[in-house]
XYZ file of C-alpha atoms in Angstrom:
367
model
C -11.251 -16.423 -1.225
C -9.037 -19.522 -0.035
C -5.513 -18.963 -0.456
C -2.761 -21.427 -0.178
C 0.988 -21.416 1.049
C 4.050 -23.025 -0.364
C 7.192 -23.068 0.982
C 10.710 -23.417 -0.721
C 13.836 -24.192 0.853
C 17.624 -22.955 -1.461
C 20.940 -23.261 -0.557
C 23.352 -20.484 -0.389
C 26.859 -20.786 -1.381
C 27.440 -17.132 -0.990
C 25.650 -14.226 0.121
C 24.683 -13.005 -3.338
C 24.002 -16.534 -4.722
C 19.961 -16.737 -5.936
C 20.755 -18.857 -8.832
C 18.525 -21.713 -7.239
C 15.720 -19.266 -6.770
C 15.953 -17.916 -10.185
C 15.915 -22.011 -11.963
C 12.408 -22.346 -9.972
C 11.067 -19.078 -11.476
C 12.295 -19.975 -14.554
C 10.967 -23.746 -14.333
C 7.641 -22.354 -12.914
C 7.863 -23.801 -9.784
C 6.700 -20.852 -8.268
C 5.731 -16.879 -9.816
C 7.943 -14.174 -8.357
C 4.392 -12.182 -7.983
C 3.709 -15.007 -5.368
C 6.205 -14.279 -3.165
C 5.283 -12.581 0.176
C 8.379 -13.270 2.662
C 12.217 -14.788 2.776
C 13.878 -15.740 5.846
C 18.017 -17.245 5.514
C 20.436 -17.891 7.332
C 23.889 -15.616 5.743
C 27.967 -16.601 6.147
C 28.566 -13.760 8.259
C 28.790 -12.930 11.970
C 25.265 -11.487 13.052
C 26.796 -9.022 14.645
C 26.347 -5.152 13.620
C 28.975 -5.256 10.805
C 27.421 -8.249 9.353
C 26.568 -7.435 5.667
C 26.049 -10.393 4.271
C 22.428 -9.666 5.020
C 22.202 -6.539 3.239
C 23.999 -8.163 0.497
C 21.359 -11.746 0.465
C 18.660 -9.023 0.298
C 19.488 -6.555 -2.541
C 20.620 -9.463 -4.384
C 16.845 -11.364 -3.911
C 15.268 -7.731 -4.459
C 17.060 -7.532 -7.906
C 16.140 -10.596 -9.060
C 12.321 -10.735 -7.979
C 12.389 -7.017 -9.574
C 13.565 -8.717 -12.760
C 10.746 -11.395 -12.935
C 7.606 -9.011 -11.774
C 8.718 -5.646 -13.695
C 8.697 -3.849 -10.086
C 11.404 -1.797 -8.792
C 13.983 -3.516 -6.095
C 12.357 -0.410 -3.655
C 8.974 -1.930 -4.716
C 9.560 -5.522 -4.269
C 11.012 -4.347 -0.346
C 8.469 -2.210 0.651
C 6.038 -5.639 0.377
C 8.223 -8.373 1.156
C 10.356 -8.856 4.317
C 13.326 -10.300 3.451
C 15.344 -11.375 7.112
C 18.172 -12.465 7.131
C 20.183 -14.007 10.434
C 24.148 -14.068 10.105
C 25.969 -17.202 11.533
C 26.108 -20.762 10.041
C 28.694 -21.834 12.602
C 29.422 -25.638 13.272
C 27.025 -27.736 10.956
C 24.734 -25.454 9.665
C 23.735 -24.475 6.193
C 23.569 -21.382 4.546
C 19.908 -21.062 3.213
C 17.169 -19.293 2.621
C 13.600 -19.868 2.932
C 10.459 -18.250 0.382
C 7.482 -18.069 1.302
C 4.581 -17.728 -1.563
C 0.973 -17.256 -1.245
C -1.339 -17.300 -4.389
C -5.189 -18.427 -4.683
C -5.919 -21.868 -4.222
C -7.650 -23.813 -6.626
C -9.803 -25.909 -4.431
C -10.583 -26.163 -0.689
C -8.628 -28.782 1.282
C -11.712 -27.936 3.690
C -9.928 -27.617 7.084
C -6.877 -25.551 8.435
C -3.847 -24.647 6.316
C -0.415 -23.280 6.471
C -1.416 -19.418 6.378
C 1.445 -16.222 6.337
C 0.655 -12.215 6.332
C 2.937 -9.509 6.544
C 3.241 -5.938 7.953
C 5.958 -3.268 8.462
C 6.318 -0.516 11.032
C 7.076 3.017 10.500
C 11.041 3.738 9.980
C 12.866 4.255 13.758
C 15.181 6.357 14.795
C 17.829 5.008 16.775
C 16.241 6.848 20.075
C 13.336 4.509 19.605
C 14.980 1.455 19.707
C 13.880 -0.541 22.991
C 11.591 2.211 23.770
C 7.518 1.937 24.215
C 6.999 3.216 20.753
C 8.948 0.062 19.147
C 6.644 -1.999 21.568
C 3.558 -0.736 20.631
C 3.940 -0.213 16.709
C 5.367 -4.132 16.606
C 2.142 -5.068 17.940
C -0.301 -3.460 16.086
C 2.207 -4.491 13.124
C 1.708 -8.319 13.977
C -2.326 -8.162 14.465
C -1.976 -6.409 10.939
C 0.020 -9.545 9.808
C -2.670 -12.022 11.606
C -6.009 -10.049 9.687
C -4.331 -9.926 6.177
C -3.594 -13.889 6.916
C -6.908 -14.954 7.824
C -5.641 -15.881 11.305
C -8.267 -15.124 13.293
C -6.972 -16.205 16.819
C -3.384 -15.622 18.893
C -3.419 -19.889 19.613
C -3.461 -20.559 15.710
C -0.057 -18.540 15.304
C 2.628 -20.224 15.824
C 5.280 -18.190 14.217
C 6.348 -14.809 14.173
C 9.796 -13.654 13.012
C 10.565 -10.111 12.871
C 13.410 -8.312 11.737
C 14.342 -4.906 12.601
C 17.348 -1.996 12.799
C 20.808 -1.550 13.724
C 22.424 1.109 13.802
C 26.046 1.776 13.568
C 28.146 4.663 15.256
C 27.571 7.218 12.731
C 23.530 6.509 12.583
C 23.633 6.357 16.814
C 25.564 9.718 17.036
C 23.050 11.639 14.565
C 19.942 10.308 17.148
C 17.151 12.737 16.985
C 15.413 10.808 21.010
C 17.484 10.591 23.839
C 19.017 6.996 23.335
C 18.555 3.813 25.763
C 21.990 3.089 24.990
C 24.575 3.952 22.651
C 26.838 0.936 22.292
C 25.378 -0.684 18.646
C 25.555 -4.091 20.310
C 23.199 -3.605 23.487
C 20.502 -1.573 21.003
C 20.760 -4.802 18.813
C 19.781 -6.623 21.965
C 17.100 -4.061 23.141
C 15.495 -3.834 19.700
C 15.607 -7.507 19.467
C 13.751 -7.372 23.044
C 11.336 -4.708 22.539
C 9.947 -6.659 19.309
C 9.622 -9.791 21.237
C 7.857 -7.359 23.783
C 5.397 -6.417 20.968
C 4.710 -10.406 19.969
C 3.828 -10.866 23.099
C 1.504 -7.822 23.944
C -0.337 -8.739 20.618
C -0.607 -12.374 21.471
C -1.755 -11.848 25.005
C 1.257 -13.583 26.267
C 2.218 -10.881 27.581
C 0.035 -8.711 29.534
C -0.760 -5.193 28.303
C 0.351 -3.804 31.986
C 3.743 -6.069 31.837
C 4.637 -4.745 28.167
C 6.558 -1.469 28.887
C 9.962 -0.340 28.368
C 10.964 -0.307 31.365
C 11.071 -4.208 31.702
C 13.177 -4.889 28.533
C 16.378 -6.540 29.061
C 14.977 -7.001 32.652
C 11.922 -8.708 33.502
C 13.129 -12.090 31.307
C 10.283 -14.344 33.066
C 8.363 -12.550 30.614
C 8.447 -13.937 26.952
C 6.667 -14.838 23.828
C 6.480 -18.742 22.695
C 6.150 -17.741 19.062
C 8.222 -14.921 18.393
C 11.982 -14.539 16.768
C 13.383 -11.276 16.475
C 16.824 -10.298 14.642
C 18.294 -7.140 13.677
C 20.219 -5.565 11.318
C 21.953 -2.392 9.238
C 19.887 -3.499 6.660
C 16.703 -2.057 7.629
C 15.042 1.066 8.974
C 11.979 -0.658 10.710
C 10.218 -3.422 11.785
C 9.293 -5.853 9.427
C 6.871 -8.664 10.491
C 5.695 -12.298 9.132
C 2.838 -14.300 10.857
C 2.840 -17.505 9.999
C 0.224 -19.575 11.763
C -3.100 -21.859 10.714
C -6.312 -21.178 9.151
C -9.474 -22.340 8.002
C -9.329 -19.780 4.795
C -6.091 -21.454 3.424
C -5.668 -24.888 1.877
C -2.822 -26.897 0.708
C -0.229 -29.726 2.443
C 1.707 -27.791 4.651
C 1.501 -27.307 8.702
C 3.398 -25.971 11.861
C 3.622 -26.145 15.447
C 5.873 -24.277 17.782
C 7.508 -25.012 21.323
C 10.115 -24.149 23.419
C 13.695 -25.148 24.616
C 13.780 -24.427 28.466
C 17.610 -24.244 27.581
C 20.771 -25.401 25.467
C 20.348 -29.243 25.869
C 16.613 -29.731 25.822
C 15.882 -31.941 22.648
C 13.059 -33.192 24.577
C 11.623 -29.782 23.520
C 12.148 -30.318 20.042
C 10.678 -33.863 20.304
C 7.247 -32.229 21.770
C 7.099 -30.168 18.434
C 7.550 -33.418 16.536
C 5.394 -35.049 18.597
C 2.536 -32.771 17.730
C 3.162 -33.092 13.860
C 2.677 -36.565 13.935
C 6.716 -37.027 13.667
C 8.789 -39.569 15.654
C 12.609 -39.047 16.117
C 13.658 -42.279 17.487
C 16.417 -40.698 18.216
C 16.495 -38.730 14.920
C 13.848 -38.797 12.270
C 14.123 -41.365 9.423
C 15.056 -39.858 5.963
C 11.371 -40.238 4.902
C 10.042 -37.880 8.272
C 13.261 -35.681 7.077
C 11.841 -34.911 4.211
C 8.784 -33.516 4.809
C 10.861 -31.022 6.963
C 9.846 -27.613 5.044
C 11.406 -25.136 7.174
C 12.821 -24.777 11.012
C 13.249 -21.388 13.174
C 14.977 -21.825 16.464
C 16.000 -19.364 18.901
C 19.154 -19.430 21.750
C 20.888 -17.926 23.431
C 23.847 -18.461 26.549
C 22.470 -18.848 29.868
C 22.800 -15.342 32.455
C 23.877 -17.615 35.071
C 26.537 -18.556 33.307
C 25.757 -22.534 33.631
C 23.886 -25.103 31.826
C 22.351 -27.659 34.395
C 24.493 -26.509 37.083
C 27.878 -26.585 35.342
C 29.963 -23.577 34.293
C 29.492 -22.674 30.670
C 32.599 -19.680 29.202
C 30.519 -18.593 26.391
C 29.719 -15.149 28.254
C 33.333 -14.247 29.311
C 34.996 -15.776 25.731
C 37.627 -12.415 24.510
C 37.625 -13.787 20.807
C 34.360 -15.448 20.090
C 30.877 -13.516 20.651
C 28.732 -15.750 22.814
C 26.041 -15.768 20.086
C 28.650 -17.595 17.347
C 28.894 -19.974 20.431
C 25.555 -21.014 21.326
C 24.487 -21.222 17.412
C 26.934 -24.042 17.084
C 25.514 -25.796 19.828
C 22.446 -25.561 19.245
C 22.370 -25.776 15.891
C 24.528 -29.190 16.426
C 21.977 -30.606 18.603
C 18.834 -29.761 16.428
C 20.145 -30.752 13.670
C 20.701 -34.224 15.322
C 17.514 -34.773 16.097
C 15.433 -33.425 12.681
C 18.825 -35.091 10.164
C 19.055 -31.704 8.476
C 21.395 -28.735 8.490
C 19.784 -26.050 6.870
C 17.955 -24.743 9.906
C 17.257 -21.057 10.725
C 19.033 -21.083 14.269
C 19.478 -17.344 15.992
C 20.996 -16.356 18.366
C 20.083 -12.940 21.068
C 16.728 -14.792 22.042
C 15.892 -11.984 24.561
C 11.895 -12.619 25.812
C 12.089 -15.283 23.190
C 11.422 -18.183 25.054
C 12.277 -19.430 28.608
C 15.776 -17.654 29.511
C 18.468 -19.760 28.430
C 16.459 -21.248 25.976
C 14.512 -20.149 23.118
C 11.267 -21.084 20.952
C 11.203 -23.244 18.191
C 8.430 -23.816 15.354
C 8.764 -26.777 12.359
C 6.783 -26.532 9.614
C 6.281 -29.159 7.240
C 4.367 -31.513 5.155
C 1.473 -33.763 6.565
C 1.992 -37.378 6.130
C -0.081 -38.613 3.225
C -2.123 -41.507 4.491
């Protein structure tokens, strides 16, 4: 069976707003049966009392519930919906849906291709731990066999979202806890997925995957993967989205890194290998076959960027991940002429340190 992938971008004027979604079912554009995964970026903080994500999701699950005749329950339990908080600076609230339904005909070569999977629910003593590690990446080679991806060098994408946990969920633990301040479990669930990308991808080594290098050992990472938590959900919930010779249709992707806050040659490699030239930001015409961009960042340990002091780490009032998002997001959205960008913060393992990965997916060039 050849499948094909199709990729929607809607804005978000508020957390609960799917009213853009809804005029494309309604218009046909795409079937709510079709849909397999959302990513967005929300209005709120990203931190653990962030809700607009819980709020962007139950309002999608209602909706999609309302078109298919499911349940909201049913439409989560099959379709990740993650959601980062934090649009500072110039980004745009948005949200990204992904839909997969047979193709017609064969475009006879690779295609944009995207499988899911979900881990069993965590408890909040499982968080950073082996187990977390582990069941991510047999979650993620679940993701790659339902998507026809049948190597780790043809993904080039793989965002999951998992728990947080707030005081009255970390006090009622049932496993002894790696830490119990909701922030740093954020940080080592974040880590422990990227942990499990990596093991499953053979970028990281089998023997190197353990617990006890989370939050440590950051020379370890994965290229591909982009991990984000959140209240809103009890485990891990996965999305592979790579290339492959079983899916047709216009779309690609490529993926790269950002050794750290100011490296837009990074983003021009990824451009480079779509066939894209931002000269020194890509004409309206390139801009628009933009589908979709994920980008990970984070502050620098050392507390420098190319050898100069940097206060986002010691900043009272402003969490260094509202920080770095604005930057970043500023100077990728520069280069590519858009705003609506998924750009994260807490890149743990998740590119160099000090950086983060990146992965563009768009339309080929027709020639």
């Amino acid at each position: 069976m050849n499948m094909r992938c199709d990729v929607f971008r809607f804005p978000l004027s508020d957390p609960g707003d799917v009213s853009e979604l809804e005029q494309a079912l309604l218009a046909g554009d795409l079937a709510a049966h079709d849909i397999v995964a959302v990513i967005g970026k929300t209005h709120g903080n990203g931190l653990v009392n962030d809700h607009t994500r819980g709020y962007l999701t139950l309002s999608l699950a209602l909706l999609i519930a309302r078109h298919t005749g499911e349940t909201p329950e049913a439409v989560r339990q099959r379709v990740p919906f993650v959601f980062s908080g934090g649009v500072e600076g110039v980004l745009s609230a948005h949200y990204t849906v992904f839909a997969a339904r047979e193709a017609e005909t064969s475009s006879g070569g690779p295609a944009l291709a995207i499988g899911v999977a979900f881990t069993p629910d965590y408890d909040p003593g499982e968080i950073g731990r082996q187990i977390q590690i582990d069941t991510t990446a047999i979650a993620v080679q679940r993701a790659m066999a339902s998507a026809g991806i049948a190597s780790a060098k043809d993904v080039h994408f793989v965002q999951v979202k998992g728990p947080a946990f707030g005081t009255e969920d970390i006090l009622a633990a049932k496993h002894p806890l790696v830490s119990d301040n909701a922030g740093r479990l954020m940080a080592l669930g974040r880590s422990a997925s990227a942990f499990g990308i990596g093991k499953a991808l053979g970028e990281i080594s089998t023997d190197a995957a353990v617990e006890a290098a989370v939050l440590k050992d950051f020379w370890l990472f994965t290229s591909v993967g982009s991990c984000s938590a959140g209240t809103e959900v009890r485990c891990n919930e996965v999305i592979v989205v790579g290339m492959s010779e079983h899916w047709s249709g216009p779309l690609t992707i490529a993926h790269g890194t950002m050794a750290d806050a100011l490296d837009i040659k990074g983003i021009h490699a990824v451009l480079n290998q779509l066939d894209m030239t931002a000269d020194p930001q890509l004409d309206a015409e390139q801009t628009q076959r933009l589908r979709a961009g994920f980008i990970k960042c984070e502050a620098s340990r050392s507390g420098k960027i190319r050898g100069r002091v940097h206060t986002m780490l010691t900043d009272g009032d402003i969490d260094q991940q509202r920080h770095i998002r604005g930057a970043v997001g500023a100077i990728a959205a520069s280069v590519l002429g858009d705003t609506a960008l998924f750009v994260s913060g807490g890149a743990e393992h998740q590119g160099p340190d000090g950086g983060g990965m990146l992965a563009l997916i768009v339309e080929r060039a027709s020639h």
